PDB file of C-alpha atoms in Angstrom:
ATOM      1  CA  MET M1127      -8.096  65.450  31.551  1.00  0.00           C
ATOM      2  CA  SER M1128      -7.789  64.772  35.184  1.00  0.00           C
ATOM      3  CA  SER M1129      -6.843  66.816  38.161  1.00  0.00           C
ATOM      4  CA  SER M1130      -4.707  65.317  40.843  1.00  0.00           C
ATOM      5  CA  SER M1131      -7.571  65.350  43.275  1.00  0.00           C
ATOM      6  CA  THR M1132      -9.970  63.502  40.996  1.00  0.00           C
ATOM      7  CA  PRO M1133      -7.917  61.210  38.811  1.00  0.00           C
ATOM      8  CA  VAL M1134      -9.592  59.882  35.669  1.00  0.00           C
ATOM      9  CA  THR M1135      -8.262  56.494  34.681  1.00  0.00           C
ATOM     10  CA  PHE M1136      -8.752  54.936  31.240  1.00  0.00           C
ATOM     11  CA  GLU M1137     -10.816  51.860  30.558  1.00  0.00           C
ATOM     12  CA  ASN M1138      -7.999  50.609  28.442  1.00  0.00           C
ATOM     13  CA  PRO M1139      -4.792  52.441  29.417  1.00  0.00           C
ATOM     14  CA  ARG M1140      -1.715  52.341  27.139  1.00  0.00           C
ATOM     15  CA  LYS M1141       0.953  50.266  28.714  1.00  0.00           C
ATOM     16  CA  VAL M1142       4.714  50.325  28.019  1.00  0.00           C
ATOM     17  CA  MET M1143       5.363  47.522  25.602  1.00  0.00           C
ATOM     18  CA  LYS M1144       9.016  48.129  24.916  1.00  0.00           C
ATOM     19  CA  LYS M1145      11.721  50.193  26.679  1.00  0.00           C
ATOM     20  CA  VAL M1146      14.795  51.265  24.656  1.00  0.00           C
ATOM     21  CA  LEU M1147      17.784  53.072  26.120  1.00  0.00           C
ATOM     22  CA  SER M1148      19.200  55.397  23.490  1.00  0.00           C
ATOM     23  CA  LEU M1149      23.016  55.117  23.449  1.00  0.00           C
ATOM     24  CA  SER M1150      25.456  57.774  22.156  1.00  0.00           C
ATOM     25  CA  GLN M1151      26.750  57.351  18.605  1.00  0.00           C
ATOM     26  CA  SER M1152      28.655  59.490  16.087  1.00  0.00           C
ATOM     27  CA  GLU M1153      26.548  61.058  13.209  1.00  0.00           C
ATOM     28  CA  GLY M1154      27.108  63.770  10.616  1.00  0.00           C
ATOM     29  CA  ASP M1155      30.552  65.510  10.946  1.00  0.00           C
ATOM     30  CA  GLY M1156      31.680  64.985  14.556  1.00  0.00           C
ATOM     31  CA  ALA M1157      28.206  65.294  16.107  1.00  0.00           C
ATOM     32  CA  THR M1158      26.906  62.976  18.799  1.00  0.00           C
ATOM     33  CA  VAL M1159      23.315  61.611  18.818  1.00  0.00           C
ATOM     34  CA  ARG M1160      21.441  59.221  21.038  1.00  0.00           C
ATOM     35  CA  ARG M1161      19.180  57.273  18.613  1.00  0.00           C
ATOM     36  CA  SER M1162      16.174  55.374  19.877  1.00  0.00           C
ATOM     37  CA  ILE M1163      13.832  54.985  16.954  1.00  0.00           C
ATOM     38  CA  GLY M1164      15.862  54.186  13.796  1.00  0.00           C
ATOM     39  CA  GLY M1165      18.312  52.010  15.723  1.00  0.00           C
ATOM     40  CA  CYS M1166      18.630  48.225  15.662  1.00  0.00           C
ATOM     41  CA  GLU M1167      16.274  47.706  18.627  1.00  0.00           C
ATOM     42  CA  LEU M1168      13.489  49.778  17.113  1.00  0.00           C
ATOM     43  CA  PRO M1169      13.986  50.281  13.348  1.00  0.00           C
ATOM     44  CA  ASN M1170      10.745  52.303  13.105  1.00  0.00           C
ATOM     45  CA  LEU M1171       7.371  52.859  14.671  1.00  0.00           C
ATOM     46  CA  ASP M1172       4.951  53.687  11.792  1.00  0.00           C
ATOM     47  CA  PRO M1173       4.749  56.516  10.900  1.00  0.00           C
ATOM     48  CA  PHE M1174       7.952  57.474  12.883  1.00  0.00           C
ATOM     49  CA  LEU M1175      11.212  56.714  11.197  1.00  0.00           C
ATOM     50  CA  LEU M1176      13.809  58.064  13.598  1.00  0.00           C
ATOM     51  CA  LEU M1177      14.311  59.952  16.856  1.00  0.00           C
ATOM     52  CA  ASP M1178      17.630  61.456  17.679  1.00  0.00           C
ATOM     53  CA  GLU M1179      18.552  63.442  20.801  1.00  0.00           C
ATOM     54  CA  PHE M1180      21.499  65.401  19.444  1.00  0.00           C
ATOM     55  CA  SER M1181      24.383  67.136  21.200  1.00  0.00           C
ATOM     56  CA  VAL M1182      26.642  69.199  19.011  1.00  0.00           C
ATOM     57  CA  SER M1183      29.453  71.734  19.485  1.00  0.00           C
ATOM     58  CA  LYS M1184      31.225  73.771  16.851  1.00  0.00           C
ATOM     59  CA  PRO M1185      32.828  72.890  14.423  1.00  0.00           C
ATOM     60  CA  ALA M1186      30.828  69.614  14.364  1.00  0.00           C
ATOM     61  CA  GLY M1187      27.447  69.498  12.749  1.00  0.00           C
ATOM     62  CA  PHE M1188      25.412  68.072   9.902  1.00  0.00           C
ATOM     63  CA  PRO M1189      26.868  69.508   6.691  1.00  0.00           C
ATOM     64  CA  ASP M1190      25.158  69.363   3.259  1.00  0.00           C
ATOM     65  CA  HIS M1191      23.009  66.265   2.807  1.00  0.00           C
ATOM     66  CA  PRO M1192      19.778  65.327   0.851  1.00  0.00           C
ATOM     67  CA  HIS M1193      16.376  64.098   1.967  1.00  0.00           C
ATOM     68  CA  ARG M1194      13.346  62.703   0.009  1.00  0.00           C
ATOM     69  CA  GLY M1195      10.053  61.119   1.082  1.00  0.00           C
ATOM     70  CA  PHE M1196       9.417  62.294   4.632  1.00  0.00           C
ATOM     71  CA  GLU M1197       9.385  65.133   7.180  1.00  0.00           C
ATOM     72  CA  THR M1198      12.022  66.193   9.794  1.00  0.00           C
ATOM     73  CA  VAL M1199      10.932  67.927  12.923  1.00  0.00           C
ATOM     74  CA  THR M1200      13.737  69.619  14.836  1.00  0.00           C
ATOM     75  CA  TYR M1201      12.998  70.868  18.396  1.00  0.00           C
ATOM     76  CA  MET M1202      15.736  72.849  20.143  1.00  0.00           C
ATOM     77  CA  LEU M1203      16.174  72.028  23.818  1.00  0.00           C
ATOM     78  CA  ASP M1204      19.168  74.316  24.353  1.00  0.00           C
ATOM     79  CA  GLY M1205      21.252  76.553  22.090  1.00  0.00           C
ATOM     80  CA  ALA M1206      20.801  77.433  18.457  1.00  0.00           C
ATOM     81  CA  PHE M1207      21.137  75.798  15.000  1.00  0.00           C
ATOM     82  CA  THR M1208      21.374  77.363  11.569  1.00  0.00           C
ATOM     83  CA  HIS M1209      19.600  75.685   8.685  1.00  0.00           C
ATOM     84  CA  GLN M1210      20.158  76.494   5.028  1.00  0.00           C
ATOM     85  CA  ASP M1211      19.117  74.702   1.841  1.00  0.00           C
ATOM     86  CA  PHE M1212      19.674  74.704  -1.859  1.00  0.00           C
ATOM     87  CA  SER M1213      16.707  77.010  -2.607  1.00  0.00           C
ATOM     88  CA  GLY M1214      18.544  79.884  -0.702  1.00  0.00           C
ATOM     89  CA  ARG M1215      16.486  79.512   2.390  1.00  0.00           C
ATOM     90  CA  LYS M1216      18.409  80.164   5.620  1.00  0.00           C
ATOM     91  CA  GLY M1217      17.269  80.499   9.215  1.00  0.00           C
ATOM     92  CA  THR M1218      18.270  79.885  12.849  1.00  0.00           C
ATOM     93  CA  ILE M1219      16.211  78.104  15.391  1.00  0.00           C
ATOM     94  CA  ARG M1220      16.948  78.691  19.126  1.00  0.00           C
ATOM     95  CA  THR M1221      15.883  77.180  22.460  1.00  0.00           C
ATOM     96  CA  GLY M1222      12.285  76.146  22.422  1.00  0.00           C
ATOM     97  CA  ASP M1223      11.866  76.726  18.623  1.00  0.00           C
ATOM     98  CA  VAL M1224      10.568  74.182  16.195  1.00  0.00           C
ATOM     99  CA  GLN M1225      11.408  73.654  12.472  1.00  0.00           C
ATOM    100  CA  TRP M1226       8.902  71.304  10.724  1.00  0.00           C
ATOM    101  CA  MET M1227      10.442  70.483   7.361  1.00  0.00           C
ATOM    102  CA  THR M1228       8.563  68.563   4.724  1.00  0.00           C
ATOM    103  CA  ALA M1229      11.311  67.313   2.363  1.00  0.00           C
ATOM    104  CA  GLY M1230       8.828  65.807  -0.133  1.00  0.00           C
ATOM    105  CA  ARG M1231      10.375  65.339  -3.532  1.00  0.00           C
ATOM    106  CA  GLY M1232      13.744  66.600  -2.482  1.00  0.00           C
ATOM    107  CA  ILE M1233      15.847  68.955  -0.423  1.00  0.00           C
ATOM    108  CA  VAL M1234      19.587  69.430   0.135  1.00  0.00           C
ATOM    109  CA  HIS M1235      20.422  71.249   3.323  1.00  0.00           C
ATOM    110  CA  SER M1236      22.813  71.761   6.188  1.00  0.00           C
ATOM    111  CA  GLU M1237      22.213  71.978   9.929  1.00  0.00           C
ATOM    112  CA  MET M1238      25.081  73.480  11.931  1.00  0.00           C
ATOM    113  CA  PRO M1239      25.574  74.950  15.402  1.00  0.00           C
ATOM    114  CA  ALA M1240      24.954  78.716  15.586  1.00  0.00           C
ATOM    115  CA  ALA M1241      26.268  79.356  19.145  1.00  0.00           C
ATOM    116  CA  ASP M1242      29.157  78.443  21.350  1.00  0.00           C
ATOM    117  CA  GLY M1243      28.929  75.588  23.811  1.00  0.00           C
ATOM    118  CA  VAL M1244      26.807  72.444  23.365  1.00  0.00           C
ATOM    119  CA  GLN M1245      23.629  72.692  21.237  1.00  0.00           C
ATOM    120  CA  LYS M1246      21.006  70.199  22.232  1.00  0.00           C
ATOM    121  CA  GLY M1247      17.689  69.102  20.694  1.00  0.00           C
ATOM    122  CA  LEU M1248      15.442  66.377  19.368  1.00  0.00           C
ATOM    123  CA  GLN M1249      15.042  65.473  15.648  1.00  0.00           C
ATOM    124  CA  LEU M1250      12.047  63.284  14.777  1.00  0.00           C
ATOM    125  CA  TRP M1251      11.555  61.835  11.235  1.00  0.00           C
ATOM    126  CA  ILE M1252       7.923  61.327  10.242  1.00  0.00           C
ATOM    127  CA  ASN M1253       7.112  59.310   7.131  1.00  0.00           C
ATOM    128  CA  LEU M1254       4.896  60.637   4.366  1.00  0.00           C
ATOM    129  CA  ALA M1255       2.193  58.560   2.651  1.00  0.00           C
ATOM    130  CA  SER M1256       3.021  57.384  -0.846  1.00  0.00           C
ATOM    131  CA  LYS M1257       0.725  60.060  -2.334  1.00  0.00           C
ATOM    132  CA  ASP M1258       2.688  62.788  -0.566  1.00  0.00           C
ATOM    133  CA  LYS M1259       6.261  61.613  -1.003  1.00  0.00           C
ATOM    134  CA  MET M1260       6.857  63.686  -4.112  1.00  0.00           C
ATOM    135  CA  ILE M1261       5.108  66.905  -3.102  1.00  0.00           C
ATOM    136  CA  GLU M1262       7.011  70.243  -3.129  1.00  0.00           C
ATOM    137  CA  PRO M1263       9.123  70.860  -0.013  1.00  0.00           C
ATOM    138  CA  ARG M1264       7.698  73.229   2.609  1.00  0.00           C
ATOM    139  CA  TYR M1265       8.646  74.558   6.072  1.00  0.00           C
ATOM    140  CA  GLN M1266       6.684  75.467   9.226  1.00  0.00           C
ATOM    141  CA  GLU M1267       8.961  77.329  11.631  1.00  0.00           C
ATOM    142  CA  ILE M1268       7.509  78.200  15.124  1.00  0.00           C
ATOM    143  CA  GLU M1269       9.319  80.372  17.599  1.00  0.00           C
ATOM    144  CA  SER M1270       9.277  79.288  21.196  1.00  0.00           C
ATOM    145  CA  LYS M1271       6.970  82.203  22.119  1.00  0.00           C
ATOM    146  CA  ASP M1272       4.398  81.071  19.594  1.00  0.00           C
ATOM    147  CA  ILE M1273       4.193  77.442  20.611  1.00  0.00           C
ATOM    148  CA  SER M1274       0.836  76.578  22.189  1.00  0.00           C
ATOM    149  CA  GLN M1275       1.157  76.037  25.906  1.00  0.00           C
ATOM    150  CA  ALA M1276      -1.118  74.927  28.699  1.00  0.00           C
ATOM    151  CA  GLU M1277      -0.705  74.044  32.407  1.00  0.00           C
ATOM    152  CA  LYS M1278      -2.808  72.082  34.857  1.00  0.00           C
ATOM    153  CA  ASP M1279      -2.323  70.658  38.313  1.00  0.00           C
ATOM    154  CA  GLY M1280       1.504  70.736  38.233  1.00  0.00           C
ATOM    155  CA  VAL M1281       1.735  69.483  34.604  1.00  0.00           C
ATOM    156  CA  ALA M1282       2.907  71.974  31.945  1.00  0.00           C
ATOM    157  CA  VAL M1283       2.864  71.113  28.221  1.00  0.00           C
ATOM    158  CA  ARG M1284       4.265  72.711  25.097  1.00  0.00           C
ATOM    159  CA  ILE M1285       2.184  71.516  22.187  1.00  0.00           C
ATOM    160  CA  ILE M1286       4.223  71.193  19.017  1.00  0.00           C
ATOM    161  CA  ALA M1287       1.466  69.375  17.123  1.00  0.00           C
ATOM    162  CA  GLY M1288      -1.998  68.142  18.152  1.00  0.00           C
ATOM    163  CA  GLU M1289      -4.115  69.014  21.189  1.00  0.00           C
ATOM    164  CA  ALA M1290      -3.778  68.772  25.007  1.00  0.00           C
ATOM    165  CA  PHE M1291      -5.790  70.359  27.815  1.00  0.00           C
ATOM    166  CA  GLY M1292      -8.155  71.739  25.223  1.00  0.00           C
ATOM    167  CA  VAL M1293      -5.356  73.740  23.589  1.00  0.00           C
ATOM    168  CA  ARG M1294      -4.339  73.084  19.932  1.00  0.00           C
ATOM    169  CA  SER M1295      -1.128  73.650  18.016  1.00  0.00           C
ATOM    170  CA  PRO M1296      -1.307  75.714  14.793  1.00  0.00           C
ATOM    171  CA  VAL M1297       1.073  73.185  13.048  1.00  0.00           C
ATOM    172  CA  TYR M1298      -0.419  71.370  10.021  1.00  0.00           C
ATOM    173  CA  THR M1299       0.509  67.727  10.080  1.00  0.00           C
ATOM    174  CA  ARG M1300       0.231  66.009   6.648  1.00  0.00           C
ATOM    175  CA  THR M1301       0.573  62.604   8.494  1.00  0.00           C
ATOM    176  CA  PRO M1302      -1.886  63.021  11.458  1.00  0.00           C
ATOM    177  CA  THR M1303       0.474  63.438  14.464  1.00  0.00           C
ATOM    178  CA  MET M1304       0.544  64.626  18.037  1.00  0.00           C
ATOM    179  CA  TYR M1305       3.937  65.744  19.437  1.00  0.00           C
ATOM    180  CA  MET M1306       4.319  67.431  22.871  1.00  0.00           C
ATOM    181  CA  ASP M1307       6.896  68.426  25.514  1.00  0.00           C
ATOM    182  CA  PHE M1308       5.644  67.803  29.059  1.00  0.00           C
ATOM    183  CA  THR M1309       7.130  68.881  32.373  1.00  0.00           C
ATOM    184  CA  MET M1310       5.546  67.297  35.485  1.00  0.00           C
ATOM    185  CA  GLN M1311       6.244  68.616  38.983  1.00  0.00           C
ATOM    186  CA  PRO M1312       6.855  66.144  41.832  1.00  0.00           C
ATOM    187  CA  GLY M1313       3.607  64.553  42.972  1.00  0.00           C
ATOM    188  CA  SER M1314       1.708  65.415  39.794  1.00  0.00           C
ATOM    189  CA  GLN M1315      -0.065  62.986  37.442  1.00  0.00           C
ATOM    190  CA  LEU M1316      -1.247  63.032  33.873  1.00  0.00           C
ATOM    191  CA  HIS M1317      -4.037  61.202  32.039  1.00  0.00           C
ATOM    192  CA  LEU M1318      -3.886  62.109  28.339  1.00  0.00           C
ATOM    193  CA  PRO M1319      -6.189  60.663  25.664  1.00  0.00           C
ATOM    194  CA  ILE M1320      -4.391  59.478  22.539  1.00  0.00           C
ATOM    195  CA  PRO M1321      -6.440  58.628  19.423  1.00  0.00           C
ATOM    196  CA  GLU M1322      -7.155  54.880  19.146  1.00  0.00           C
ATOM    197  CA  GLY M1323      -5.200  53.036  16.527  1.00  0.00           C
ATOM    198  CA  TRP M1324      -2.339  55.511  16.583  1.00  0.00           C
ATOM    199  CA  ASN M1325       1.234  54.406  17.470  1.00  0.00           C
ATOM    200  CA  ALA M1326       2.730  56.280  20.334  1.00  0.00           C
ATOM    201  CA  PHE M1327       5.973  56.635  22.237  1.00  0.00           C
ATOM    202  CA  VAL M1328       7.466  58.611  25.086  1.00  0.00           C
ATOM    203  CA  TYR M1329      11.090  59.893  25.193  1.00  0.00           C
ATOM    204  CA  ILE M1330      12.331  60.929  28.629  1.00  0.00           C
ATOM    205  CA  ILE M1331      14.479  64.093  28.545  1.00  0.00           C
ATOM    206  CA  GLU M1332      15.130  64.394  32.216  1.00  0.00           C
ATOM    207  CA  GLY M1333      14.014  63.060  35.508  1.00  0.00           C
ATOM    208  CA  GLU M1334      12.079  59.751  36.022  1.00  0.00           C
ATOM    209  CA  GLY M1335       8.502  58.797  36.122  1.00  0.00           C
ATOM    210  CA  VAL M1336       6.023  55.927  36.206  1.00  0.00           C
ATOM    211  CA  PHE M1337       4.327  55.369  32.800  1.00  0.00           C
ATOM    212  CA  GLY M1338       1.276  53.319  31.747  1.00  0.00           C
ATOM    213  CA  LYS M1339       0.286  51.702  35.016  1.00  0.00           C
ATOM    214  CA  GLU M1340       0.672  52.731  38.702  1.00  0.00           C
ATOM    215  CA  ASN M1341       2.829  49.789  39.721  1.00  0.00           C
ATOM    216  CA  ALA M1342       5.201  50.066  36.750  1.00  0.00           C
ATOM    217  CA  VAL M1343       8.930  50.355  37.406  1.00  0.00           C
ATOM    218  CA  PRO M1344      10.022  54.058  37.006  1.00  0.00           C
ATOM    219  CA  ALA M1345      11.794  54.931  33.737  1.00  0.00           C
ATOM    220  CA  SER M1346      14.587  57.529  33.513  1.00  0.00           C
ATOM    221  CA  ALA M1347      16.264  59.850  31.095  1.00  0.00           C
ATOM    222  CA  HIS M1348      17.263  58.810  27.578  1.00  0.00           C
ATOM    223  CA  HIS M1349      14.770  55.945  27.500  1.00  0.00           C
ATOM    224  CA  CYS M1350      12.254  55.604  24.666  1.00  0.00           C
ATOM    225  CA  LEU M1351       8.942  53.850  25.770  1.00  0.00           C
ATOM    226  CA  VAL M1352       6.792  52.314  23.099  1.00  0.00           C
ATOM    227  CA  LEU M1353       3.215  52.367  24.150  1.00  0.00           C
ATOM    228  CA  GLY M1354       0.724  49.640  23.423  1.00  0.00           C
ATOM    229  CA  ALA M1355      -2.885  49.948  22.265  1.00  0.00           C
ATOM    230  CA  GLY M1356      -5.438  51.775  24.362  1.00  0.00           C
ATOM    231  CA  ASP M1357      -7.301  55.033  24.846  1.00  0.00           C
ATOM    232  CA  GLY M1358      -4.757  57.077  26.750  1.00  0.00           C
ATOM    233  CA  LEU M1359      -1.510  57.461  28.629  1.00  0.00           C
ATOM    234  CA  SER M1360      -1.181  57.830  32.409  1.00  0.00           C
ATOM    235  CA  VAL M1361       1.951  59.148  34.005  1.00  0.00           C
ATOM    236  CA  TRP M1362       2.866  59.712  37.648  1.00  0.00           C
ATOM    237  CA  ASN M1363       5.895  61.728  38.920  1.00  0.00           C
ATOM    238  CA  ARG M1364       6.634  60.199  42.347  1.00  0.00           C
ATOM    239  CA  SER M1365      10.218  61.545  42.458  1.00  0.00           C
ATOM    240  CA  GLY M1366      11.446  64.654  44.173  1.00  0.00           C
ATOM    241  CA  ALA M1367      12.427  66.429  40.899  1.00  0.00           C
ATOM    242  CA  PRO M1368      10.661  67.634  37.761  1.00  0.00           C
ATOM    243  CA  LEU M1369      10.097  65.005  35.013  1.00  0.00           C
ATOM    244  CA  ARG M1370      10.380  66.176  31.373  1.00  0.00           C
ATOM    245  CA  PHE M1371       9.540  63.988  28.418  1.00  0.00           C
ATOM    246  CA  ALA M1372       8.355  64.252  24.787  1.00  0.00           C
ATOM    247  CA  LEU M1373       5.221  62.321  23.739  1.00  0.00           C
ATOM    248  CA  ALA M1374       4.557  61.588  20.117  1.00  0.00           C
ATOM    249  CA  ALA M1375       1.734  59.640  18.483  1.00  0.00           C
ATOM    250  CA  GLY M1376       0.773  59.261  14.825  1.00  0.00           C
ATOM    251  CA  GLN M1377      -1.714  57.489  12.578  1.00  0.00           C
ATOM    252  CA  PRO M1378       0.119  54.543  11.056  1.00  0.00           C
ATOM    253  CA  LEU M1379       0.481  54.710   7.196  1.00  0.00           C
ATOM    254  CA  ASN M1380       0.514  50.866   6.786  1.00  0.00           C
ATOM    255  CA  GLU M1381       2.614  51.106   3.659  1.00  0.00           C
ATOM    256  CA  PRO M1382       6.032  49.480   2.806  1.00  0.00           C
ATOM    257  CA  VAL M1383       9.028  51.347   4.135  1.00  0.00           C
ATOM    258  CA  VAL M1384      12.164  51.187   2.125  1.00  0.00           C
ATOM    259  CA  GLN M1385      14.984  53.344   3.450  1.00  0.00           C
ATOM    260  CA  GLN M1386      18.471  54.118   2.125  1.00  0.00           C
ATOM    261  CA  GLY M1387      20.032  56.631   4.431  1.00  0.00           C
ATOM    262  CA  PRO M1388      18.287  60.019   3.817  1.00  0.00           C
ATOM    263  CA  PHE M1389      15.779  58.640   1.220  1.00  0.00           C
ATOM    264  CA  VAL M1390      12.553  56.864   2.414  1.00  0.00           C
ATOM    265  CA  MET M1391      10.256  55.516  -0.258  1.00  0.00           C
ATOM    266  CA  ASN M1392       7.967  52.450  -0.782  1.00  0.00           C
ATOM    267  CA  SER M1393      10.114  50.249  -3.122  1.00  0.00           C
ATOM    268  CA  ARG M1394      13.693  49.568  -4.035  1.00  0.00           C
ATOM    269  CA  ALA M1395      13.004  50.939  -7.464  1.00  0.00           C
ATOM    270  CA  GLN M1396      11.856  54.313  -5.994  1.00  0.00           C
ATOM    271  CA  ILE M1397      15.071  54.386  -3.829  1.00  0.00           C
ATOM    272  CA  GLN M1398      17.193  53.715  -6.943  1.00  0.00           C
ATOM    273  CA  GLN M1399      15.295  56.592  -8.721  1.00  0.00           C
ATOM    274  CA  ALA M1400      15.958  58.932  -5.755  1.00  0.00           C
ATOM    275  CA  MET M1401      19.641  58.158  -5.780  1.00  0.00           C
ATOM    276  CA  GLU M1402      19.840  58.740  -9.577  1.00  0.00           C
ATOM    277  CA  ASP M1403      17.790  61.946  -9.329  1.00  0.00           C
ATOM    278  CA  TYR M1404      20.179  63.241  -6.599  1.00  0.00           C
ATOM    279  CA  TYR M1405      23.248  62.244  -8.571  1.00  0.00           C
ATOM    280  CA  TYR M1406      22.048  63.622 -11.903  1.00  0.00           C
ATOM    281  CA  GLY M1407      20.198  66.699 -10.413  1.00  0.00           C
ATOM    282  CA  ARG M1408      16.612  66.116 -11.562  1.00  0.00           C
ATOM    283  CA  ASN M1409      13.081  65.565 -10.335  1.00  0.00           C
ATOM    284  CA  GLY M1410      13.484  68.068  -7.440  1.00  0.00           C
ATOM    285  CA  PHE M1411      17.244  67.917  -7.110  1.00  0.00           C
ATOM    286  CA  GLU M1412      18.016  70.325  -9.973  1.00  0.00           C
ATOM    287  CA  LYS M1413      19.876  72.803  -7.737  1.00  0.00           C
ATOM    288  CA  ALA M1414      21.835  70.137  -5.873  1.00  0.00           C
ATOM    289  CA  SER M1415      25.087  70.228  -7.941  1.00  0.00           C
ATOM    290  CA  GLN M1416      25.364  74.042  -8.030  1.00  0.00           C
ATOM    291  CA  TRP M1417      24.812  74.605  -4.289  1.00  0.00           C
ATOM    292  CA  SER M1418      26.997  74.431  -1.273  1.00  0.00           C
ATOM    293  CA  SER M1419      26.155  75.835   2.167  1.00  0.00           C
ATOM    294  CA  ALA M1420      29.880  76.819   2.638  1.00  0.00           C
TER     295      ALA M1420
END
């Protein structure tokens, strides 16, 4: 890591290879999302399948729906969401909390606003390797106060997964992943190593910053920046306001991705099997037909 007085630059810095503005669209039941990864401009970024910045007010939300073959990571930026699933599990995540859900062989759940006003957050879908797609579902839920945090030279970070500034997150990532929420004060800079060979992106939550190289054009809120190969990311906040962004990087699985809505497998036959399993209530979906969150 560098300090602002003695910047460390990378031999091979990761540059911004693609810039995608996430536009608002309808999703679920009356909810609004800004989708960057998972949209037509950026179908996926191995191992990442989808990134939504959601904005939801009652009575809208994401009623009962299934998943198989990947993980969903929900990070609340503002407000609260209640999650319940067909195994009887129910919980509420609030501002700054994280729910890391491994759907594995199958889950049916609902995600609905738990407070008045607008609930905002990020949902990231992370693919599972073929050997892990049919594992038992599991959850890792971390309250805001328990998320690893660090601060250095005007740069604060909340470490959802991975390591930064010598501080590590307790979250177990089946697909090797780093996922962080950075806030940079005006005039600060960041030089963060990212494992070689991993795919990485930045999603700007608010403010604007210069990413990748010092003479790059500043990028602003709601943009997803896909980073190229290299040994680390450099960021400069030359604006007069704080810059907040999420950074995610993951080891690519290099396996076929076949997706049909909430099912992500490796072949069409496996997708057909998932749809039949859900419809007939088998192979992990046994409780599906008897359950309703309402």
